[in-house]
Short mmCIF file of C-alpha atoms and ligand atoms in Angstrom, two decimals:
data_model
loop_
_atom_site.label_atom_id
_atom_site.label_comp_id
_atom_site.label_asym_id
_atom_site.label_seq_id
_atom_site.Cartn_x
_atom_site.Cartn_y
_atom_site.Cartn_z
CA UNK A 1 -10.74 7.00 -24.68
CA UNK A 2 -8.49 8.65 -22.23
CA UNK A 3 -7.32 7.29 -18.78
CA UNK A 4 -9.61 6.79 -16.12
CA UNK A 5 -9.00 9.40 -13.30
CA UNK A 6 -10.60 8.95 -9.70
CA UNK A 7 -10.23 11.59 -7.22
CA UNK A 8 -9.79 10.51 -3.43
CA UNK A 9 -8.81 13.80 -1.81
CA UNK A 10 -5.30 14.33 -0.04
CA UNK A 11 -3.11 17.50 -0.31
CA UNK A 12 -3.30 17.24 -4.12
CA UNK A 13 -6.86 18.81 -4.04
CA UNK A 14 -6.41 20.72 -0.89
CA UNK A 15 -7.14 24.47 -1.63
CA UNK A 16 -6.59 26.35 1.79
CA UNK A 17 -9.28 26.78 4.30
CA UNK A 18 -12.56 28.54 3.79
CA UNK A 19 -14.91 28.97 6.96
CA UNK A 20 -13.05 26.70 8.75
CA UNK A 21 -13.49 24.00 6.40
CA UNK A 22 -10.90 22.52 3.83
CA UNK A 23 -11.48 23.68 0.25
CA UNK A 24 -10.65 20.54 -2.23
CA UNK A 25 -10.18 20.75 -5.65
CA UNK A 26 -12.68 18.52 -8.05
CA UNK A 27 -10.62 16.36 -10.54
CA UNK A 28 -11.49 18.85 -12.99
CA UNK A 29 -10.10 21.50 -11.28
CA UNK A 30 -7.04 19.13 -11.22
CA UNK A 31 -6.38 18.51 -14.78
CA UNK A 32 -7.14 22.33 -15.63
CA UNK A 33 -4.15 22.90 -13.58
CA UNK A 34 -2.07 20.43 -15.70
CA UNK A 35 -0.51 21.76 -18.24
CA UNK A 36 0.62 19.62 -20.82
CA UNK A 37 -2.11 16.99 -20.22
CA UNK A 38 -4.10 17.49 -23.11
CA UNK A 39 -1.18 16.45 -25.55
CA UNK A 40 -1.35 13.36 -23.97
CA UNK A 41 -4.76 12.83 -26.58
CA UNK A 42 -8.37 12.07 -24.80
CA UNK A 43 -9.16 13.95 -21.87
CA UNK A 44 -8.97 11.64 -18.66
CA UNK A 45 -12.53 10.77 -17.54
CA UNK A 46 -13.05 12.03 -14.16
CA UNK A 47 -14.46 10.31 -11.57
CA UNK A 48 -14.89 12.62 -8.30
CA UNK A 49 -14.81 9.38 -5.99
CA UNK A 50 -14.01 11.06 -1.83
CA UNK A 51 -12.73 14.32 -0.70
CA UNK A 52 -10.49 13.41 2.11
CA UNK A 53 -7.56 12.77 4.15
CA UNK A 54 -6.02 10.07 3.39
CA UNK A 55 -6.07 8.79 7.02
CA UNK A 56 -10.12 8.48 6.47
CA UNK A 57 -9.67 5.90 3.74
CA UNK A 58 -10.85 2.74 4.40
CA UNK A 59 -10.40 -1.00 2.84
CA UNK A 60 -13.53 -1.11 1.88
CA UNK A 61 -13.36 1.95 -0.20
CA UNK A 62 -10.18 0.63 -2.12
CA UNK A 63 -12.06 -2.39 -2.71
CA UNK A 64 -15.09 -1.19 -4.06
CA UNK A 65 -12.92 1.64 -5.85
CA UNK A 66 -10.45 -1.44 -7.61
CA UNK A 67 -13.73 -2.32 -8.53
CA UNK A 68 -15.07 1.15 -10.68
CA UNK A 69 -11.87 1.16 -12.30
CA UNK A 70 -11.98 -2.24 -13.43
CA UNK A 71 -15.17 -1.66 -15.19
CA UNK A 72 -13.78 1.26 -16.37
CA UNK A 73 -10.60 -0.58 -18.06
CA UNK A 74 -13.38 -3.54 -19.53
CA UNK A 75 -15.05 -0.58 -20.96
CA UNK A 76 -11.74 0.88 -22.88
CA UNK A 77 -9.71 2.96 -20.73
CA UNK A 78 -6.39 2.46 -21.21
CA UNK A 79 -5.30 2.63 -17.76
CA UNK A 80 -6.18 4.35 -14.49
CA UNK A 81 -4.80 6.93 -12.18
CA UNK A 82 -6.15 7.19 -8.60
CA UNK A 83 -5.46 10.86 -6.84
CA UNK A 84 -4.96 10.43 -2.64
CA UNK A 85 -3.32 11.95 0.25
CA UNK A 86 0.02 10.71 0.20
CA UNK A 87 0.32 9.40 4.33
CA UNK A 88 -1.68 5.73 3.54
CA UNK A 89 -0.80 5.69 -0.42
CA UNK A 90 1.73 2.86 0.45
CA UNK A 91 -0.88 0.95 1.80
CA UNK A 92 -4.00 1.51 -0.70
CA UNK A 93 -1.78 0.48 -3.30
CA UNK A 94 -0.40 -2.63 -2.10
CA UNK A 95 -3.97 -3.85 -1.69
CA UNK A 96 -5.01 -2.42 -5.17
CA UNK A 97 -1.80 -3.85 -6.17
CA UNK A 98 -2.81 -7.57 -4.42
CA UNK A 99 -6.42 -7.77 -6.41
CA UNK A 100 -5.72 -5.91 -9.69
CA UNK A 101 -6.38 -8.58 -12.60
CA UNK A 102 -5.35 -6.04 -15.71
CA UNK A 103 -2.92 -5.37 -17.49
CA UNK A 104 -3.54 -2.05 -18.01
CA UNK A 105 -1.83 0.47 -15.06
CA UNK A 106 -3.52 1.36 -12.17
CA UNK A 107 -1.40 4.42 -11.05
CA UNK A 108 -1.48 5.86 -8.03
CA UNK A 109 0.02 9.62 -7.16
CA UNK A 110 -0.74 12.47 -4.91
CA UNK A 111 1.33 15.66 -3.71
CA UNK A 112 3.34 16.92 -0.73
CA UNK A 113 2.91 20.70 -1.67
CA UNK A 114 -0.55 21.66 -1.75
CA UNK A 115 -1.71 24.31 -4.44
CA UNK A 116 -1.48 27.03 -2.37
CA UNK A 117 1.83 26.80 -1.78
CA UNK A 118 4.67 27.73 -4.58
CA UNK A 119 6.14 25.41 -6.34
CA UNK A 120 3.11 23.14 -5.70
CA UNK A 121 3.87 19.01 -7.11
CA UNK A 122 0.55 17.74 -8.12
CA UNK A 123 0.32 18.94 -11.28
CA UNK A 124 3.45 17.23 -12.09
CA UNK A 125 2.82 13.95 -10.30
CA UNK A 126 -0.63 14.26 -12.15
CA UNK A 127 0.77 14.43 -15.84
CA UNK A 128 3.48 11.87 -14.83
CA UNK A 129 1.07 9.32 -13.57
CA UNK A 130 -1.04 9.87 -16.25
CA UNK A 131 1.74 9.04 -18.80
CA UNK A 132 2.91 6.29 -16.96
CA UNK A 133 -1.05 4.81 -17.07
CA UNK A 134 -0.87 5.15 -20.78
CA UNK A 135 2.40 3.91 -21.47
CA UNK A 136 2.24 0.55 -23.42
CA UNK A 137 5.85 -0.04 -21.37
CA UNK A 138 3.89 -0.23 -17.78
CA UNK A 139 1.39 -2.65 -18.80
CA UNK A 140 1.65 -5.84 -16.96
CA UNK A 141 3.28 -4.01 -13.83
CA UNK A 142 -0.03 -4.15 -11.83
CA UNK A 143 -0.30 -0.91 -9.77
CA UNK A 144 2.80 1.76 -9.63
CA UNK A 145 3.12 4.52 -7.84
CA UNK A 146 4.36 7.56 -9.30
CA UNK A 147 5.58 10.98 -7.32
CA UNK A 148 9.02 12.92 -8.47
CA UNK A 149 9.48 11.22 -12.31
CA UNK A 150 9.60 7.89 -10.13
CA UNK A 151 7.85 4.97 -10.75
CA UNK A 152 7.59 2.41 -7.94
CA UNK A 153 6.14 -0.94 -7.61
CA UNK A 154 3.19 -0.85 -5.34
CA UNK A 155 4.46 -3.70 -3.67
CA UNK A 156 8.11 -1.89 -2.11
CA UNK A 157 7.27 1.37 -2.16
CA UNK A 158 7.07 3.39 1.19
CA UNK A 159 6.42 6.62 2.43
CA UNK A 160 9.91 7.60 4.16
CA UNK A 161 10.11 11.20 4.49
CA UNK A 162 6.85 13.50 6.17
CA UNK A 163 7.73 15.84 4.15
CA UNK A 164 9.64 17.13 0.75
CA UNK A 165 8.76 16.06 -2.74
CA UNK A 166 11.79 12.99 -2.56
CA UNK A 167 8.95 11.59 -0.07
CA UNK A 168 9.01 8.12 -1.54
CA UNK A 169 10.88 5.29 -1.81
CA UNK A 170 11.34 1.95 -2.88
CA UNK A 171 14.11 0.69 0.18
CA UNK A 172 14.86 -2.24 -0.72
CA UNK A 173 14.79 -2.06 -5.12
CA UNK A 174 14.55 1.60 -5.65
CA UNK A 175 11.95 2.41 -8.18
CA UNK A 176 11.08 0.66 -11.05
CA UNK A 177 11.23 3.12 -13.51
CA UNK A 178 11.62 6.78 -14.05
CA UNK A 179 9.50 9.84 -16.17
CA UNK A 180 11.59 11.38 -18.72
CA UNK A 181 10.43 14.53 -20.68
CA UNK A 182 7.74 12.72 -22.29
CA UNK A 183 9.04 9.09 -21.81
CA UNK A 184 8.45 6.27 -19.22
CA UNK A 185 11.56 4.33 -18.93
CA UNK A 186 11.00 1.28 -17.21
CA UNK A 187 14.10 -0.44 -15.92
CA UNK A 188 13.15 -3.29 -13.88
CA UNK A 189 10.24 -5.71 -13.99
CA UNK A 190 9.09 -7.64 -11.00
CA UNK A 191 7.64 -10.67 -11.29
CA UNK A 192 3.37 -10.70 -10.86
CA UNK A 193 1.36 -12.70 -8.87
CA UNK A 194 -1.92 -13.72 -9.35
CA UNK A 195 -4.54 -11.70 -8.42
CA UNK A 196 -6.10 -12.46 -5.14
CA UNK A 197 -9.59 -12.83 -4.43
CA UNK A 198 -11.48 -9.48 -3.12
CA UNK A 199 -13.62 -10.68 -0.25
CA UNK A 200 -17.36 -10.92 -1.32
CA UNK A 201 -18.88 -10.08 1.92
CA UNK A 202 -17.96 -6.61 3.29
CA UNK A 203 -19.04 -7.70 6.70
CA UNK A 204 -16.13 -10.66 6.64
CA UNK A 205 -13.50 -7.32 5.68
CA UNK A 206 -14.60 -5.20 8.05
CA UNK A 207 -14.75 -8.39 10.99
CA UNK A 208 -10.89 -9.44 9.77
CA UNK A 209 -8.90 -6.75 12.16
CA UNK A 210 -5.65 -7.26 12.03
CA UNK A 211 -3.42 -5.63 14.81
CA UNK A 212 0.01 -4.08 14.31
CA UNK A 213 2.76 -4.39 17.14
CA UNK A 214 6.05 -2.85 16.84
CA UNK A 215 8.55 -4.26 19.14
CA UNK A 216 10.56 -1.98 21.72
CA UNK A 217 13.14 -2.03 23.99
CA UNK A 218 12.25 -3.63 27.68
CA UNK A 219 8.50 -4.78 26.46
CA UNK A 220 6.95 -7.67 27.40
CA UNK A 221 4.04 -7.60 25.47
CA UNK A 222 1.47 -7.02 28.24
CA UNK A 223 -0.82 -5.08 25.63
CA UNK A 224 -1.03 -7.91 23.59
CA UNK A 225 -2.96 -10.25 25.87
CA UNK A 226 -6.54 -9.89 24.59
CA UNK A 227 -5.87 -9.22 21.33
CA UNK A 228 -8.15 -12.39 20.08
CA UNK A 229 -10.96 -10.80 21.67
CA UNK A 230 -11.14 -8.13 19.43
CA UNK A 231 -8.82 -9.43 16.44
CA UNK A 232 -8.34 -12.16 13.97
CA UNK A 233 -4.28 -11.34 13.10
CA UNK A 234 -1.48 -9.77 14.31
CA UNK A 235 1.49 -8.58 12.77
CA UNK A 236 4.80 -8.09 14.57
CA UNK A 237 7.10 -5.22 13.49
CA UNK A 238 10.37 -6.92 15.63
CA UNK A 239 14.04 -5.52 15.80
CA UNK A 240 16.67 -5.78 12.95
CA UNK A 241 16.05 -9.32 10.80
CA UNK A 242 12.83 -10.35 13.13
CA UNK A 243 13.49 -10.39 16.66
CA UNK A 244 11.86 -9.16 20.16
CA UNK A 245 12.85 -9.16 23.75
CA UNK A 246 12.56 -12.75 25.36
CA UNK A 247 9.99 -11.82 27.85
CA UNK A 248 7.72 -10.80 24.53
CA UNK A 249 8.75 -14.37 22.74
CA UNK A 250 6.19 -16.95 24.87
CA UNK A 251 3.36 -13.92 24.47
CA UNK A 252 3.77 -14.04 20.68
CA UNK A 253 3.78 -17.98 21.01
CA UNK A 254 0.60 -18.65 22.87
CA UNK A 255 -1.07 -15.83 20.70
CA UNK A 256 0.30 -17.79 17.48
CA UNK A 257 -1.79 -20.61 18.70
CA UNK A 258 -5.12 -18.94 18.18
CA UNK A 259 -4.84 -16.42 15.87
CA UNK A 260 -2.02 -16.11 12.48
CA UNK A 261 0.56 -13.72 13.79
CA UNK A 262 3.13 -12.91 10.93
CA UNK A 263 6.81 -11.38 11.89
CA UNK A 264 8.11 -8.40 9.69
CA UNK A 265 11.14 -6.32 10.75
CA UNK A 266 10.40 -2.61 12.09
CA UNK A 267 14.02 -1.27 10.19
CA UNK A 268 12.29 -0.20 7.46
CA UNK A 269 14.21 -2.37 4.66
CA UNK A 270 15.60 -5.93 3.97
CA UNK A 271 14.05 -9.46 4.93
CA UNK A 272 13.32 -11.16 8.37
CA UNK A 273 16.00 -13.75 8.42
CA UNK A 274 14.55 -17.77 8.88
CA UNK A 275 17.51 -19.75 10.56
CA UNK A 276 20.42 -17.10 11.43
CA UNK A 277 19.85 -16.37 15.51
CA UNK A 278 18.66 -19.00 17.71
CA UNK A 279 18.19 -17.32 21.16
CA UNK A 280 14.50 -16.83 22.79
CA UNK A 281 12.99 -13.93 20.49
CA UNK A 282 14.73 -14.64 17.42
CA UNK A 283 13.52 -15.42 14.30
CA UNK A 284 14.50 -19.22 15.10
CA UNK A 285 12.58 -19.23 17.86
CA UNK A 286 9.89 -17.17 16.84
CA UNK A 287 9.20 -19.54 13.84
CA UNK A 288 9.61 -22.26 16.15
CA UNK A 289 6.44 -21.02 18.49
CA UNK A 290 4.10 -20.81 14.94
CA UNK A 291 5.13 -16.80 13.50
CA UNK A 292 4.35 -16.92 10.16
CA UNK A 293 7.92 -15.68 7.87
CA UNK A 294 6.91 -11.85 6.24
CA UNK A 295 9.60 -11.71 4.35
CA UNK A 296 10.20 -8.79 2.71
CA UNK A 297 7.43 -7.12 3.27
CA UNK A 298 7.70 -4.33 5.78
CA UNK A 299 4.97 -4.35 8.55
CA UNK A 300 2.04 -2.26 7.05
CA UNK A 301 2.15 -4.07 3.63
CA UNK A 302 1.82 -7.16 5.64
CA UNK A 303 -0.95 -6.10 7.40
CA UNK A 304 -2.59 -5.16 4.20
CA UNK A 305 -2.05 -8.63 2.65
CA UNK A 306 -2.92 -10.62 6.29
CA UNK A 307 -6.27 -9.10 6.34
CA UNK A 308 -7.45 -9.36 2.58
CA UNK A 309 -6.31 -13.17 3.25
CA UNK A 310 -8.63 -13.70 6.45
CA UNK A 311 -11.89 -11.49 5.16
CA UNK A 312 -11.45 -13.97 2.24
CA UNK A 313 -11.54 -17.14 5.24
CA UNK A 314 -7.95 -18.12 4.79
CA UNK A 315 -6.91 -20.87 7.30
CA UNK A 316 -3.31 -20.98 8.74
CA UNK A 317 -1.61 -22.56 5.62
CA UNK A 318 -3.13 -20.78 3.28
CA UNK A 319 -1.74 -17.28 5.09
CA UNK A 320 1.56 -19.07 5.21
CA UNK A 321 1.50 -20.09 1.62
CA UNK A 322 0.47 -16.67 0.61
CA UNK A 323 3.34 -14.92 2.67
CA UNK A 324 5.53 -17.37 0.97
CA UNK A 325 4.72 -16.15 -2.38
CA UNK A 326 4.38 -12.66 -1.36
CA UNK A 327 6.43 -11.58 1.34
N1 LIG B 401 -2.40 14.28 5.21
C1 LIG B 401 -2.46 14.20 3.77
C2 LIG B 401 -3.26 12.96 3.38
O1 LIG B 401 -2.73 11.87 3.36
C3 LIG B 401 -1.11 14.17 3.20
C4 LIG B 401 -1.07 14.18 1.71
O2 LIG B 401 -2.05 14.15 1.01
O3 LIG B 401 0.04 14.19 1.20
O4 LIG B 401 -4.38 13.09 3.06
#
């Protein structure tokens, strides 16, 4: 049996405008495209899943999709790749990433050259991920991401260019491994967690908003005051190693009380500190006043993990305990 393929849309299936709609490629369309993919033995088994910007994508869809291709592994595939637009891949795989319980690779890949254009990427990113899905080296990696010959753990992989085919990057490990002629060299192997529960009631996902706050220069938070109303969690992207202006600190506090509000760092790479600064609005304090410690994850991934953890009815320590483990 070959790999699983399901086709979300995204600039890998974008075939120029027609009418003033966008034309998108079916995944067999895709794979005709690939050359070299055939050699590879079965031909993937295409599932045409969405058709559309990755922006549309929702976590719902991710969910139900983790769950297609999970039947599809207990049925014999020997590992999936998911197609997407490339601008929310970082977070769609994270949460694939957070309730995947196979061994066998869930890949996720996409393109930042459409196939109009010359030189397009997506058939490459397509052959790669579907090497790295059937390579007995990736098993036990949970999901990977794979664009340029790079492999990268869900988990620290980001988006960090808008454009170019060197779009993504894994800040704070690089990646994990790399696509060689017809090889998947895997260098480094981070440690798995257990899977997480996906949230049986779609009504609890789509009633766990979580809110995302990036802290500026001269705020004082006055945006933030009735967040509860209308969400369950808040994340905090703060300055350097997890700090914010003092005027924001006592905000953050008295919304800490009522709702889980976890503290990331907006740099883009490294760890919140826990004990370093001790002024009002850093991490010190922050922890002090009931922030829950994101570690490394940067701010959308721990958005991602906050609200799987409350649409499952996570209390207080169990989000801390979870960041503890994961962040
Ligand atoms: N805007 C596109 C999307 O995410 C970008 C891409 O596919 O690379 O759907």
């Amino acid at each position: 049996m070959g790999v699983a393929l399901f086709t979300l849309g995204g600039t890998i299936a974008m075939a120029g405008h027609a009418g003033g709609r966008v034309r998108r490629l079916t995944g067999a369309q895709l794979t005709a495209a690939v050359p070299g993919l055939a050699d590879l033995g079965a031909p993937p088994d295409v599932h045409d899943t969405r058709a559309v910007p990755s922006a549309d994508l929702t976590f719902r869809q991710i969910l139900d999709l983790v769950g297609e291709a999970s039947r599809a592994v207990e049925a014999g595939a020997p590992g999936v790749v998911v197609t997407q637009g490339t601008d929310t891949l970082e977070e769609t795989a994270f949460l694939a990433d957070l309730v995947w319980p196979h061994a066998e690779p869930l890949v996720l890949t996409g393109a930042m050259r459409n196939p109009t254009l010359a030189g397009p990427d997506g058939p490459a990113n397509l052959l790669a991920a579907a090497r790295t899905a059937l390579a007995p080296e990736a098993r036990g990696l949970g999901a990977l991401v794979v664009l340029n010959d790079e492999v990268h753990a869900a988990r620290r992989v980001r988006k960090a260019r808008s454009t170019g085919t060197a779009a993504f990057a894994s800040p704070d490990t690089g990646p994990v491994g790399h696509v060689v002629e017809d090889r998947v060299r895997i260098l480094a192997r981070p440690p798995r967690r257990a899977p997480l529960p996906v949230p049986a009631d779609p009504a609890a996902l789509d009633a766990a908003r979580v809110a995302l706050y990036t802290a500026a220069l001269d705020d004082d938070g006055a945006l933030l005051a009735d967040l509860p109303r209308t969400h369950r969690g808040l994340v905090v992207a703060g300055f350097g190693a997890g700090h914010v202006p003092s005027a924001l600190a006592p905000v953050l506090g008295a919304l800490a009380e009522r709702v889980p509000v976890v503290l990331t760092s907006r740099t883009g790479g490294g760890s919140v500190l826990r004990n370093t600064y001790g002024a009002v609005g850093s991490e010190t304090d922050l922890r002090r006043r009931g922030l829950v410690d994101g570690g490394f994850l940067d701010p959308y991934k721990a958005r991602v993990l906050l609200r799987l953890l409350l649409a499952a009815g996570a209390d207080r320590a169990a989000v801390t305990e979870a960041f503890a483990a994961h962040g």
